[in-house]
Amino acid sequence: MTYPPIDDGPVAGRRLYFDNNATTPLLPAVSDAMYEAVTTFGNPSSAHLYGEAAAALLDKARVSVAALLGCRPEQVVFNSGGSEGASSVIVGTGLRHVSEAGHIITSAVEHPAVLRACEFLRELGFELSVLPVDGAGRVDPPALQRALRRDSRLVSIMHANNETGALQPVDALSGIACEAGVAFHCDAVQTAGKEHIVVAEGFVTISAHKFHGPKGVGALEVRTEAPLQKLVFGGEQEHDRRAGTENLLGIVGLGAAADAARARLGDPDQQSRRRAIGSALREGLSSITGAVVNSPAEDCLPETVNVSFQGLRGDTIVDVLSARGIAVSTGSACHSAHLEPSHVLLAMGLSADLARGAIRFSCSCLTTRSEVDEVVAVTEHTVRQLYTTSPGCD
Amino acid sequence: MTYPPIDDGPVAGRRLYFDNNATTPLLPAVSDAMYEAVTTFGNPSSAHLYGEAAAALLDKARVSVAALLGCRPEQVVFNSGGSEGASSVIVGTGLRHVSEAGHIITSAVEHPAVLRACEFLRELGFELSVLPVDGAGRVDPPALQRALRRDSRLVSIMHANNETGALQPVDALSGIACEAGVAFHCDAVQTAGKEHIVVAEGFVTISAHKFHGPKGVGALEVRTEAPLQKLVFGGEQEHDRRAGTENLLGIVGLGAAADAARARLGDPDQQSRRRAIGSALREGLSSITGAVVNSPAEDCLPETVNVSFQGLRGDTIVDVLSARGIAVSTGSACHSAHLEPSHVLLAMGLSADLARGAIRFSCSCLTTRSEVDEVVAVTEHTVRQLYTTSPGCD
Amino acid sequence: MARFSKAIIDHFTHPKNVGDVPAPDASAHVADPVCGDQVHLSVLVADGRIIEARFRAHGCAAALGTASILTEWILGMEPAALARLDEAAVTGKVGGLTPGQSHCARLAVDVLQALAQDCASRAQGQRT
Amino acid sequence: MARFSKAIIDHFTHPKNVGDVPAPDASAHVADPVCGDQVHLSVLVADGRIIEARFRAHGCAAALGTASILTEWILGMEPAALARLDEAAVTGKVGGLTPGQSHCARLAVDVLQALAQDCASRAQGQRT
Ligand SMILES: Cc1ncc(COP(=O)(O)O)c(C=O)c1O
Ligand SMILES: Cc1ncc(COP(=O)(O)O)c(C=O)c1O
C-alpha cells in the first residue's frame, strides 16, 4: 500500500508506516461506509424517520462488532475508545465500592489506561496488587490464583501487549478470576481484529483505530453478569450503560472495520501472509548488529517486533528513521528530554539501558513484504551510522 | 435546504427536519473537512511525520473552537460530547471530594446528563440542592446566592434549555458561584454555535452535533483555576486532562463547525434571518387552535418553539407528523407506553396534562421560511384531525 | 422492525370512520388505566351483521390507527364473533405491534368484547 | 513549529565530519548529567584558526545534528572566539530548537567552551 504523502518529508517518495500499534489507516471499505453514512444524520434516539434510519445504522454496526467478538449484540457497549473502556470498568468498580474499598489486581505490563486508572483507585483507598511477568512479559496464572483475596473487586489483565505483542493467557486468567467470583477485565485493544479473543467471562475493551477503524470510538464487551457502573450519565443510550448521543459515523466505521477484520480472521491465506510478513520483519531486524529482540518468539502478535540496539537510544533511532520517511515508535511515550525506559521492558527484566534502546515496529494487513525489506535495510543503515557516531565506537 | 431522503417515508417527497435540538445535519464545509482529513491517519501523539500531521489538524481545530468560545486554545479539552463533558465535571467533583462529600447545586430544568450525574453524587453521600425555576423556566440568581453553603463543591446550571430554548442568566449565576469560591459548570450544549456564551468563570460543556458538527465529539472549556479530575485515564492527551487517542475526524469536524458558527454569529444578516425564521415559526404555531406556547417570549433561542396542544398527546402528534415527513420531538425522552410528562415543563408550573401535550419544533441555520410555512400548515391539519378524533370533541 | 406497520400508519394519517354512528345499535367505550388510551366504538347492525362502525380515540398513534382499522375490519361480522377476536388476531390484522404498543391490542380486544356484550344485552333487551 | 529544523534533520541524517581528528590540536568531551547526552569534539588549528573539526555524539537526534553543524560552523574561527558563542547563537545557527531540545544548545556551548579552554591551555603549554 502506498500511504498518503505528508508535507515536507525530507526523503522524497519514501513513506513506510510501521507504527500500526499506535494507530492504523482507515481501510477503503471503512471510509466508504462512513462517507455513505454522512447523510444519515438523525439522532438514533429520535422517534421519527431520521432517528430510525440512524438507529438502523447503529444496530447494524452492533451486529458486526458482536460477530467479531463472538458475543450477542446487546453485550456490546459503544464508547469513545480503549482508554474510556478500561477507565469505565476500573473507575466504575472504584465508584461501586468506594465506601468499603477493597483489592484490585492488575499486571506490571498494562497500558497506562489500565495502570493509571488502577493507581487512581489506590488513591481512593483500594489496595493494588501488580502481578509481575516473566522474561517473555507473561503473567503466571498460579500467581493470579495466589493474589486473589476475599475482598478482590476486579482483575484487569491485557490480552496482547502494545509494546511487545506478547499474548497473555487470558482464557486461563479470566477463568481463575471468574471461579473466585471476581470480575475480570481484559484490555484487548491490541488483539481485536488480529486474534480471536478468548475470555471465559468478563469485560473486554476494544478500540476501532487499532484495526483500521476511526480514532475515538471503541466498544466494551460485557460478557459477564458483573455489574457495570455508568461513568457517562444522561440518556438511556447503549441499553442504559453509557449515555450520550452516539458517535454515529465513528460507530459505522467501527462496524465496517469489524466486518473486514472478521473476514481476515477467517481467511487462511491472509493469516499465513500475516505470519510470513511478521517473520520476515523479525528475522531481518534480529540480524542487524547490536539487535536484541524483545518480543517473545512464541505466543506473540506476529505484526509486532520490539527490538533494542545495545548502546543506542530508541528515540534517536525513531527520529532518524522518521526523517528517512519511516514511521516507528519507541513503544513507550516519551515526554521529556529525559527518556524514561519502558515499564513493560523493565518488568520483563531488561536493563534500563537496553530498555532505552528499544524501538517497536508494527505492521498491519496493509504492510507488504517489500516494505518490510526496505524498512530492515534503512534501519540497518541507520543503526550502523549511529554506532559510527557514538563516542565509544569506531 | 433539501434533506437527504429516507427510505420508506410514506409521504413521498416531503422531508422537513424540525428537530435540530436533538441533532443537526453536517454542513458541507464540515463533511468536506472530514473527508480531507481521512488520509491524515497518524496518532497525534506519535513522534514522526504521520503523528505531526495529525497533531497539526488537532491544533487547528483547537484554535477554531477556542475562537468560537472566546478562550485560549489550551483551555479547550476535547471529549466525546455533552454527556461526557457534564459527567466529567460533576462525577469528577464527586471523586475529588468523595471522602468528605459536601453539597452540589443544580437547577430543576437541567438535561439528564447533569441531573443524573448530580443524583449519582447524592448516592455517594453529597447533598443536592435543585433550584426551582419560574414560569419562563429561569433560575433566580438570588436563589443561587441563598442556596450556597460553605461546603458547596459545584454549581451546574445550563445556558439554553434543550426543551424550551429558555436562556439562563449564566453570567450572573457564574459570577455568584465564583465570588463564593465555588466551581461553576455551564451546560452550553444548546447555545454553542447559536449564541455567545458569557460565563464569568467556570467549566463550559459543548457538543459538536448540535451545531452541524459530527455526533460523539465535544469539548469542555476550562475557564477556571478550579481543578478538573480526570475520568478517562491513560496517556497525557489534552494537556493531561482527558486520556485516549483523539477522535481526530470528529475533532476536525467540530473545528470546521466552530468556524462556520463563528461566521454566522458575526454576520448580522444571518442573525436577523435566524430571528425572522424563529418568529414566523412561533407565530404560526401559536395561532393553531388549542396551542399554548411554552417557550418564553424573551431571552430564548429563537430556533426553539415548544408548544402544547391542550387535550392532545405530544407523542401522538410527533408520530403523525413523522408519518407525514416532518421530524419534531416531544422534547422529553419517552421510553415507555406510559408517557412521562417533561420534568422541565412541570418545573415551570405546567399541569401534567399540558406537559404531556408538548412538542418541540427546532430550527437550524439551514431551515427556510417555506419549510416553516409548510410545517405550520401540516401541524395545523394534524392537530385539527386529532381533535376531531378525540372522544370529547366534535 | 419499524415502529409502525404500514397499515397503522395509513390509518392514523388517514383515519377512516371517525365520529359516532347516529342512533347506534351498540357502542362501547374503554380506557387503559395505565397509559390513559381511550377507544370509543359505535355500530349499526342489520340482519345480525355489523353494517356500519365509527370510532373516536385518544392515545398513542398506534391506538388511533388500530381503532380505525377495527371500524373496517368488523364490517360484515356477527356481533357475537367480535368477542372471539383475541390479541393475536388484532396484532396480525394491524400488521404487527411493538412490545411498547401491545396495549393497543389489549384495548382493541376490550372494546370489541364490550361491544359484543352491548349488542348482546340490547338484543336481550329487545327480546324481553 | 516542526520538531526539528531543516538543518538539524540534514545533519542527523547525513552527519558531517564524524570521528576523531588524528593528532588533534585540541579536543573536548562533555556530557549532560540529566539526559545523558554526550558530545566529543576534536580539532586541528593552523595559523590561529580552526582548520578541521570532527565529532562523536551520543544522545537525541537534535544533539547529533547540532554537533555535526558545529563541526562546519567553527571552521575558520579563532579558538578564543568559541568561548563567546552563547546558547542563542547556537540555537539560531541550527535553525531553532524546541523547549525539549534546549539542552542541545547548552551542551554545544559547554563543549565549545571546553574546546576553547583546551586550545588555550595547550597554547600556554607550548609557550612555557
Ligand atoms: C493495549 C492498549 N490499551 C489501551 C489503549 C488505549 O486506547 P485508545 O487510544 O483508543 O484510548 C491502547 C492504545 O492506545 C493500547 O495499545
Ligand atoms: C442541554 C443538553 N445537555 C447535554 C446534552 C448531551 O449532549 P450529547 O448528546 O452530545 O452527549 C444535550 C443533548 O443531547 C443537551 O441538549
mmCIF file with all atom_site columns, N, CA and C in Angstrom, chain A residues 10-11 311-313 315-316 318-324 336-339 381 385-394, chain D residues 3-4 9 12-15 18-20 29 34-40 55-61 64 100 103:
data_model
loop_
_atom_site.group_PDB
_atom_site.id
_atom_site.type_symbol
_atom_site.label_atom_id
_atom_site.label_alt_id
_atom_site.label_comp_id
_atom_site.label_asym_id
_atom_site.label_entity_id
_atom_site.label_seq_id
_atom_site.pdbx_PDB_ins_code
_atom_site.Cartn_x
_atom_site.Cartn_y
_atom_site.Cartn_z
_atom_site.occupancy
_atom_site.B_iso_or_equiv
_atom_site.pdbx_formal_charge
_atom_site.auth_seq_id
_atom_site.auth_comp_id
_atom_site.auth_asym_id
_atom_site.auth_atom_id
_atom_site.pdbx_PDB_model_num
ATOM 1   N N  . PRO A 1 10  ? 11.461 14.854 4.201  1.00 0.00 ? 10  PRO A N  1
ATOM 2   C CA . PRO A 1 10  ? 12.752 15.133 3.580  1.00 0.00 ? 10  PRO A CA 1
ATOM 3   C C  . PRO A 1 10  ? 13.230 14.031 2.642  1.00 0.00 ? 10  PRO A C  1
ATOM 4   N N  . VAL A 1 11  ? 12.724 12.814 2.774  1.00 0.00 ? 11  VAL A N  1
ATOM 5   C CA . VAL A 1 11  ? 13.152 11.773 1.851  1.00 0.00 ? 11  VAL A CA 1
ATOM 6   C C  . VAL A 1 11  ? 12.054 11.597 0.819  1.00 0.00 ? 11  VAL A C  1
ATOM 7   N N  . GLY A 1 311 ? 23.370 -0.023 23.386 1.00 0.00 ? 311 GLY A N  1
ATOM 8   C CA . GLY A 1 311 ? 24.205 1.176  23.392 1.00 0.00 ? 311 GLY A CA 1
ATOM 9   C C  . GLY A 1 311 ? 23.600 2.350  22.640 1.00 0.00 ? 311 GLY A C  1
ATOM 10  N N  . LEU A 1 312 ? 22.507 2.136  21.909 1.00 0.00 ? 312 LEU A N  1
ATOM 11  C CA . LEU A 1 312 ? 21.862 3.252  21.188 1.00 0.00 ? 312 LEU A CA 1
ATOM 12  C C  . LEU A 1 312 ? 20.581 3.645  21.911 1.00 0.00 ? 312 LEU A C  1
ATOM 13  N N  . ARG A 1 313 ? 20.089 4.836  21.560 1.00 0.00 ? 313 ARG A N  1
ATOM 14  C CA . ARG A 1 313 ? 18.838 5.283  22.158 1.00 0.00 ? 313 ARG A CA 1
ATOM 15  C C  . ARG A 1 313 ? 17.682 5.127  21.183 1.00 0.00 ? 313 ARG A C  1
ATOM 16  N N  . ASP A 1 315 ? 14.777 6.559  21.011 1.00 0.00 ? 315 ASP A N  1
ATOM 17  C CA . ASP A 1 315 ? 14.143 7.781  20.495 1.00 0.00 ? 315 ASP A CA 1
ATOM 18  C C  . ASP A 1 315 ? 14.955 8.390  19.352 1.00 0.00 ? 315 ASP A C  1
ATOM 19  N N  . THR A 1 316 ? 16.275 8.255  19.436 1.00 0.00 ? 316 THR A N  1
ATOM 20  C CA . THR A 1 316 ? 17.108 8.795  18.361 1.00 0.00 ? 316 THR A CA 1
ATOM 21  C C  . THR A 1 316 ? 16.895 8.010  17.070 1.00 0.00 ? 316 THR A C  1
ATOM 22  N N  . VAL A 1 318 ? 14.246 6.393  16.236 1.00 0.00 ? 318 VAL A N  1
ATOM 23  C CA . VAL A 1 318 ? 12.912 6.743  15.746 1.00 0.00 ? 318 VAL A CA 1
ATOM 24  C C  . VAL A 1 318 ? 12.966 8.057  14.960 1.00 0.00 ? 318 VAL A C  1
ATOM 25  N N  . ASP A 1 319 ? 13.678 9.044  15.504 1.00 0.00 ? 319 ASP A N  1
ATOM 26  C CA . ASP A 1 319 ? 13.713 10.346 14.835 1.00 0.00 ? 319 ASP A CA 1
ATOM 27  C C  . ASP A 1 319 ? 14.480 10.278 13.512 1.00 0.00 ? 319 ASP A C  1
ATOM 28  N N  . VAL A 1 320 ? 15.573 9.535  13.497 1.00 0.00 ? 320 VAL A N  1
ATOM 29  C CA . VAL A 1 320 ? 16.337 9.451  12.248 1.00 0.00 ? 320 VAL A CA 1
ATOM 30  C C  . VAL A 1 320 ? 15.541 8.668  11.207 1.00 0.00 ? 320 VAL A C  1
ATOM 31  N N  . LEU A 1 321 ? 14.911 7.583  11.627 1.00 0.00 ? 321 LEU A N  1
ATOM 32  C CA . LEU A 1 321 ? 14.070 6.835  10.678 1.00 0.00 ? 321 LEU A CA 1
ATOM 33  C C  . LEU A 1 321 ? 12.916 7.694  10.183 1.00 0.00 ? 321 LEU A C  1
ATOM 34  N N  . SER A 1 322 ? 12.345 8.482  11.073 1.00 0.00 ? 322 SER A N  1
ATOM 35  C CA . SER A 1 322 ? 11.238 9.351  10.667 1.00 0.00 ? 322 SER A CA 1
ATOM 36  C C  . SER A 1 322 ? 11.707 10.327 9.594  1.00 0.00 ? 322 SER A C  1
ATOM 37  N N  . ALA A 1 323 ? 12.905 10.877 9.782  1.00 0.00 ? 323 ALA A N  1
ATOM 38  C CA . ALA A 1 323 ? 13.446 11.800 8.774  1.00 0.00 ? 323 ALA A CA 1
ATOM 39  C C  . ALA A 1 323 ? 13.688 11.072 7.458  1.00 0.00 ? 323 ALA A C  1
ATOM 40  N N  . ARG A 1 324 ? 13.834 9.785  7.510  1.00 0.00 ? 324 ARG A N  1
ATOM 41  C CA . ARG A 1 324 ? 14.018 8.985  6.290  1.00 0.00 ? 324 ARG A CA 1
ATOM 42  C C  . ARG A 1 324 ? 12.690 8.416  5.798  1.00 0.00 ? 324 ARG A C  1
ATOM 43  N N  . SER A 1 336 ? 9.766  13.833 27.747 1.00 0.00 ? 336 SER A N  1
ATOM 44  C CA . SER A 1 336 ? 10.746 14.806 28.205 1.00 0.00 ? 336 SER A CA 1
ATOM 45  C C  . SER A 1 336 ? 12.067 14.513 27.521 1.00 0.00 ? 336 SER A C  1
ATOM 46  N N  . ALA A 1 337 ? 13.004 15.420 27.699 1.00 0.00 ? 337 ALA A N  1
ATOM 47  C CA . ALA A 1 337 ? 14.342 15.204 27.161 1.00 0.00 ? 337 ALA A CA 1
ATOM 48  C C  . ALA A 1 337 ? 14.927 13.947 27.807 1.00 0.00 ? 337 ALA A C  1
ATOM 49  N N  . HIS A 1 338 ? 14.507 13.725 29.017 1.00 0.00 ? 338 HIS A N  1
ATOM 50  C CA . HIS A 1 338 ? 14.961 12.575 29.778 1.00 0.00 ? 338 HIS A CA 1
ATOM 51  C C  . HIS A 1 338 ? 14.118 11.372 29.373 1.00 0.00 ? 338 HIS A C  1
ATOM 52  N N  . LEU A 1 339 ? 14.689 10.442 28.636 1.00 0.00 ? 339 LEU A N  1
ATOM 53  C CA . LEU A 1 339 ? 13.907 9.322  28.112 1.00 0.00 ? 339 LEU A CA 1
ATOM 54  C C  . LEU A 1 339 ? 13.677 8.272  29.182 1.00 0.00 ? 339 LEU A C  1
ATOM 55  N N  . HIS A 1 381 ? 21.131 0.491  7.999  1.00 0.00 ? 381 HIS A N  1
ATOM 56  C CA . HIS A 1 381 ? 21.983 1.623  7.639  1.00 0.00 ? 381 HIS A CA 1
ATOM 57  C C  . HIS A 1 381 ? 21.999 2.656  8.774  1.00 0.00 ? 381 HIS A C  1
ATOM 58  N N  . GLN A 1 385 ? 25.172 3.763  11.166 1.00 0.00 ? 385 GLN A N  1
ATOM 59  C CA . GLN A 1 385 ? 25.611 5.160  11.204 1.00 0.00 ? 385 GLN A CA 1
ATOM 60  C C  . GLN A 1 385 ? 25.660 5.673  12.638 1.00 0.00 ? 385 GLN A C  1
ATOM 61  N N  . LEU A 1 386 ? 24.653 5.306  13.448 1.00 0.00 ? 386 LEU A N  1
ATOM 62  C CA . LEU A 1 386 ? 24.629 5.794  14.833 1.00 0.00 ? 386 LEU A CA 1
ATOM 63  C C  . LEU A 1 386 ? 25.754 5.163  15.646 1.00 0.00 ? 386 LEU A C  1
ATOM 64  N N  . TYR A 1 387 ? 26.060 3.916  15.374 1.00 0.00 ? 387 TYR A N  1
ATOM 65  C CA . TYR A 1 387 ? 27.206 3.305  16.061 1.00 0.00 ? 387 TYR A CA 1
ATOM 66  C C  . TYR A 1 387 ? 28.498 4.030  15.692 1.00 0.00 ? 387 TYR A C  1
ATOM 67  N N  . THR A 1 388 ? 28.645 4.366  14.414 1.00 0.00 ? 388 THR A N  1
ATOM 68  C CA . THR A 1 388 ? 29.853 5.076  13.967 1.00 0.00 ? 388 THR A CA 1
ATOM 69  C C  . THR A 1 388 ? 29.988 6.413  14.671 1.00 0.00 ? 388 THR A C  1
ATOM 70  N N  . THR A 1 389 ? 28.880 7.058  14.900 1.00 0.00 ? 389 THR A N  1
ATOM 71  C CA . THR A 1 389 ? 28.896 8.387  15.512 1.00 0.00 ? 389 THR A CA 1
ATOM 72  C C  . THR A 1 389 ? 29.149 8.326  17.014 1.00 0.00 ? 389 THR A C  1
ATOM 73  N N  . SER A 1 390 ? 28.861 7.186  17.632 1.00 0.00 ? 390 SER A N  1
ATOM 74  C CA . SER A 1 390 ? 28.943 7.089  19.087 1.00 0.00 ? 390 SER A CA 1
ATOM 75  C C  . SER A 1 390 ? 30.360 7.290  19.599 1.00 0.00 ? 390 SER A C  1
ATOM 76  N N  . PRO A 1 391 ? 30.515 7.982  20.721 1.00 0.00 ? 391 PRO A N  1
ATOM 77  C CA . PRO A 1 391 ? 31.840 8.249  21.271 1.00 0.00 ? 391 PRO A CA 1
ATOM 78  C C  . PRO A 1 391 ? 32.630 6.959  21.520 1.00 0.00 ? 391 PRO A C  1
ATOM 79  N N  . GLY A 1 392 ? 31.979 5.915  21.925 1.00 0.00 ? 392 GLY A N  1
ATOM 80  C CA . GLY A 1 392 ? 32.722 4.713  22.299 1.00 0.00 ? 392 GLY A CA 1
ATOM 81  C C  . GLY A 1 392 ? 33.100 3.790  21.159 1.00 0.00 ? 392 GLY A C  1
ATOM 82  N N  . CYS A 1 393 ? 32.682 4.103  19.930 1.00 0.00 ? 393 CYS A N  1
ATOM 83  C CA . CYS A 1 393 ? 32.845 3.117  18.844 1.00 0.00 ? 393 CYS A CA 1
ATOM 84  C C  . CYS A 1 393 ? 33.795 3.585  17.764 1.00 0.00 ? 393 CYS A C  1
ATOM 85  N N  . ASP A 1 394 ? 34.138 2.658  16.876 1.00 0.00 ? 394 ASP A N  1
ATOM 86  C CA . ASP A 1 394 ? 34.949 3.032  15.716 1.00 0.00 ? 394 ASP A CA 1
ATOM 87  C C  . ASP A 1 394 ? 34.483 2.286  14.475 1.00 0.00 ? 394 ASP A C  1
ATOM 88  N N  . ARG D 2 3   ? 9.187  19.563 14.773 1.00 0.00 ? 3   ARG D N  1
ATOM 89  C CA . ARG D 2 3   ? 10.032 19.143 15.887 1.00 0.00 ? 3   ARG D CA 1
ATOM 90  C C  . ARG D 2 3   ? 11.507 19.390 15.620 1.00 0.00 ? 3   ARG D C  1
ATOM 91  N N  . PHE D 2 4   ? 11.923 19.402 14.340 1.00 0.00 ? 4   PHE D N  1
ATOM 92  C CA . PHE D 2 4   ? 13.337 19.602 14.012 1.00 0.00 ? 4   PHE D CA 1
ATOM 93  C C  . PHE D 2 4   ? 13.462 20.612 12.881 1.00 0.00 ? 4   PHE D C  1
ATOM 94  N N  . ILE D 2 9   ? 17.796 18.223 10.721 1.00 0.00 ? 9   ILE D N  1
ATOM 95  C CA . ILE D 2 9   ? 17.449 16.966 10.040 1.00 0.00 ? 9   ILE D CA 1
ATOM 96  C C  . ILE D 2 9   ? 18.532 16.596 9.031  1.00 0.00 ? 9   ILE D C  1
ATOM 97  N N  . PHE D 2 12  ? 21.524 15.261 11.042 1.00 0.00 ? 12  PHE D N  1
ATOM 98  C CA . PHE D 2 12  ? 21.485 13.951 11.713 1.00 0.00 ? 12  PHE D CA 1
ATOM 99  C C  . PHE D 2 12  ? 21.225 12.812 10.727 1.00 0.00 ? 12  PHE D C  1
ATOM 100 N N  . THR D 2 13  ? 20.661 13.146 9.566  1.00 0.00 ? 13  THR D N  1
ATOM 101 C CA . THR D 2 13  ? 20.536 12.061 8.582  1.00 0.00 ? 13  THR D CA 1
ATOM 102 C C  . THR D 2 13  ? 21.836 11.888 7.777  1.00 0.00 ? 13  THR D C  1
ATOM 103 N N  . HIS D 2 14  ? 22.541 13.000 7.537  1.00 0.00 ? 14  HIS D N  1
ATOM 104 C CA . HIS D 2 14  ? 23.809 12.925 6.797  1.00 0.00 ? 14  HIS D CA 1
ATOM 105 C C  . HIS D 2 14  ? 24.878 13.655 7.592  1.00 0.00 ? 14  HIS D C  1
ATOM 106 N N  . PRO D 2 15  ? 25.315 13.062 8.698  1.00 0.00 ? 15  PRO D N  1
ATOM 107 C CA . PRO D 2 15  ? 26.259 13.772 9.566  1.00 0.00 ? 15  PRO D CA 1
ATOM 108 C C  . PRO D 2 15  ? 27.590 14.034 8.867  1.00 0.00 ? 15  PRO D C  1
ATOM 109 N N  . VAL D 2 18  ? 32.269 12.991 11.024 1.00 0.00 ? 18  VAL D N  1
ATOM 110 C CA . VAL D 2 18  ? 32.145 12.051 12.131 1.00 0.00 ? 18  VAL D CA 1
ATOM 111 C C  . VAL D 2 18  ? 33.512 11.458 12.447 1.00 0.00 ? 18  VAL D C  1
ATOM 112 N N  . GLY D 2 19  ? 33.831 11.331 13.718 1.00 0.00 ? 19  GLY D N  1
ATOM 113 C CA . GLY D 2 19  ? 35.066 10.637 14.110 1.00 0.00 ? 19  GLY D CA 1
ATOM 114 C C  . GLY D 2 19  ? 35.984 11.522 14.917 1.00 0.00 ? 19  GLY D C  1
ATOM 115 N N  . ASP D 2 20  ? 37.279 11.201 14.893 1.00 0.00 ? 20  ASP D N  1
ATOM 116 C CA . ASP D 2 20  ? 38.267 11.958 15.664 1.00 0.00 ? 20  ASP D CA 1
ATOM 117 C C  . ASP D 2 20  ? 39.340 12.460 14.704 1.00 0.00 ? 20  ASP D C  1
ATOM 118 N N  . HIS D 2 29  ? 35.267 16.874 25.635 1.00 0.00 ? 29  HIS D N  1
ATOM 119 C CA . HIS D 2 29  ? 34.186 15.901 25.784 1.00 0.00 ? 29  HIS D CA 1
ATOM 120 C C  . HIS D 2 29  ? 33.289 16.387 26.917 1.00 0.00 ? 29  HIS D C  1
ATOM 121 N N  . VAL D 2 34  ? 21.779 15.193 33.149 1.00 0.00 ? 34  VAL D N  1
ATOM 122 C CA . VAL D 2 34  ? 20.347 14.891 33.223 1.00 0.00 ? 34  VAL D CA 1
ATOM 123 C C  . VAL D 2 34  ? 19.929 13.912 32.123 1.00 0.00 ? 34  VAL D C  1
ATOM 124 N N  . CYS D 2 35  ? 20.168 14.295 30.861 1.00 0.00 ? 35  CYS D N  1
ATOM 125 C CA . CYS D 2 35  ? 19.651 13.472 29.780 1.00 0.00 ? 35  CYS D CA 1
ATOM 126 C C  . CYS D 2 35  ? 20.673 12.460 29.278 1.00 0.00 ? 35  CYS D C  1
ATOM 127 N N  . GLY D 2 36  ? 21.913 12.579 29.729 1.00 0.00 ? 36  GLY D N  1
ATOM 128 C CA . GLY D 2 36  ? 22.926 11.607 29.329 1.00 0.00 ? 36  GLY D CA 1
ATOM 129 C C  . GLY D 2 36  ? 23.546 11.876 27.975 1.00 0.00 ? 36  GLY D C  1
ATOM 130 N N  . ASP D 2 37  ? 23.149 12.956 27.305 1.00 0.00 ? 37  ASP D N  1
ATOM 131 C CA . ASP D 2 37  ? 23.739 13.259 26.000 1.00 0.00 ? 37  ASP D CA 1
ATOM 132 C C  . ASP D 2 37  ? 25.229 13.566 26.149 1.00 0.00 ? 37  ASP D C  1
ATOM 133 N N  . GLN D 2 38  ? 26.005 13.112 25.170 1.00 0.00 ? 38  GLN D N  1
ATOM 134 C CA . GLN D 2 38  ? 27.455 13.350 25.192 1.00 0.00 ? 38  GLN D CA 1
ATOM 135 C C  . GLN D 2 38  ? 27.890 13.908 23.845 1.00 0.00 ? 38  GLN D C  1
ATOM 136 N N  . VAL D 2 39  ? 28.850 14.825 23.882 1.00 0.00 ? 39  VAL D N  1
ATOM 137 C CA . VAL D 2 39  ? 29.455 15.317 22.632 1.00 0.00 ? 39  VAL D CA 1
ATOM 138 C C  . VAL D 2 39  ? 30.966 15.343 22.806 1.00 0.00 ? 39  VAL D C  1
ATOM 139 N N  . HIS D 2 40  ? 31.651 14.864 21.771 1.00 0.00 ? 40  HIS D N  1
ATOM 140 C CA . HIS D 2 40  ? 33.102 14.890 21.749 1.00 0.00 ? 40  HIS D CA 1
ATOM 141 C C  . HIS D 2 40  ? 33.526 15.654 20.497 1.00 0.00 ? 40  HIS D C  1
ATOM 142 N N  . PHE D 2 55  ? 33.445 15.228 15.101 1.00 0.00 ? 55  PHE D N  1
ATOM 143 C CA . PHE D 2 55  ? 32.659 15.000 16.326 1.00 0.00 ? 55  PHE D CA 1
ATOM 144 C C  . PHE D 2 55  ? 32.291 13.529 16.447 1.00 0.00 ? 55  PHE D C  1
ATOM 145 N N  . ARG D 2 56  ? 32.000 13.187 17.695 1.00 0.00 ? 56  ARG D N  1
ATOM 146 C CA . ARG D 2 56  ? 31.251 11.975 18.007 1.00 0.00 ? 56  ARG D CA 1
ATOM 147 C C  . ARG D 2 56  ? 30.176 12.420 18.993 1.00 0.00 ? 56  ARG D C  1
ATOM 148 N N  . ALA D 2 57  ? 29.053 11.726 18.976 1.00 0.00 ? 57  ALA D N  1
ATOM 149 C CA . ALA D 2 57  ? 28.000 12.122 19.914 1.00 0.00 ? 57  ALA D CA 1
ATOM 150 C C  . ALA D 2 57  ? 27.103 10.942 20.218 1.00 0.00 ? 57  ALA D C  1
ATOM 151 N N  . HIS D 2 58  ? 26.513 11.008 21.404 1.00 0.00 ? 58  HIS D N  1
ATOM 152 C CA . HIS D 2 58  ? 25.507 10.039 21.825 1.00 0.00 ? 58  HIS D CA 1
ATOM 153 C C  . HIS D 2 58  ? 24.369 10.861 22.413 1.00 0.00 ? 58  HIS D C  1
ATOM 154 N N  . GLY D 2 59  ? 23.159 10.583 22.020 1.00 0.00 ? 59  GLY D N  1
ATOM 155 C CA . GLY D 2 59  ? 22.052 11.349 22.598 1.00 0.00 ? 59  GLY D CA 1
ATOM 156 C C  . GLY D 2 59  ? 20.918 11.450 21.629 1.00 0.00 ? 59  GLY D C  1
ATOM 157 N N  . CYS D 2 60  ? 20.105 12.479 21.823 1.00 0.00 ? 60  CYS D N  1
ATOM 158 C CA . CYS D 2 60  ? 18.941 12.624 20.966 1.00 0.00 ? 60  CYS D CA 1
ATOM 159 C C  . CYS D 2 60  ? 19.365 13.092 19.580 1.00 0.00 ? 60  CYS D C  1
ATOM 160 N N  . ALA D 2 61  ? 18.438 12.975 18.640 1.00 0.00 ? 61  ALA D N  1
ATOM 161 C CA . ALA D 2 61  ? 18.762 13.319 17.256 1.00 0.00 ? 61  ALA D CA 1
ATOM 162 C C  . ALA D 2 61  ? 19.166 14.790 17.129 1.00 0.00 ? 61  ALA D C  1
ATOM 163 N N  . LEU D 2 64  ? 22.773 15.168 18.054 1.00 0.00 ? 64  LEU D N  1
ATOM 164 C CA . LEU D 2 64  ? 23.638 14.674 16.993 1.00 0.00 ? 64  LEU D CA 1
ATOM 165 C C  . LEU D 2 64  ? 23.730 15.701 15.865 1.00 0.00 ? 64  LEU D C  1
ATOM 166 N N  . GLY D 2 100 ? 12.040 21.273 24.545 1.00 0.00 ? 100 GLY D N  1
ATOM 167 C CA . GLY D 2 100 ? 12.591 19.984 24.948 1.00 0.00 ? 100 GLY D CA 1
ATOM 168 C C  . GLY D 2 100 ? 13.999 19.729 24.411 1.00 0.00 ? 100 GLY D C  1
ATOM 169 N N  . HIS D 2 103 ? 18.481 21.682 25.779 1.00 0.00 ? 103 HIS D N  1
ATOM 170 C CA . HIS D 2 103 ? 19.714 21.145 26.364 1.00 0.00 ? 103 HIS D CA 1
ATOM 171 C C  . HIS D 2 103 ? 20.806 20.979 25.299 1.00 0.00 ? 103 HIS D C  1
#
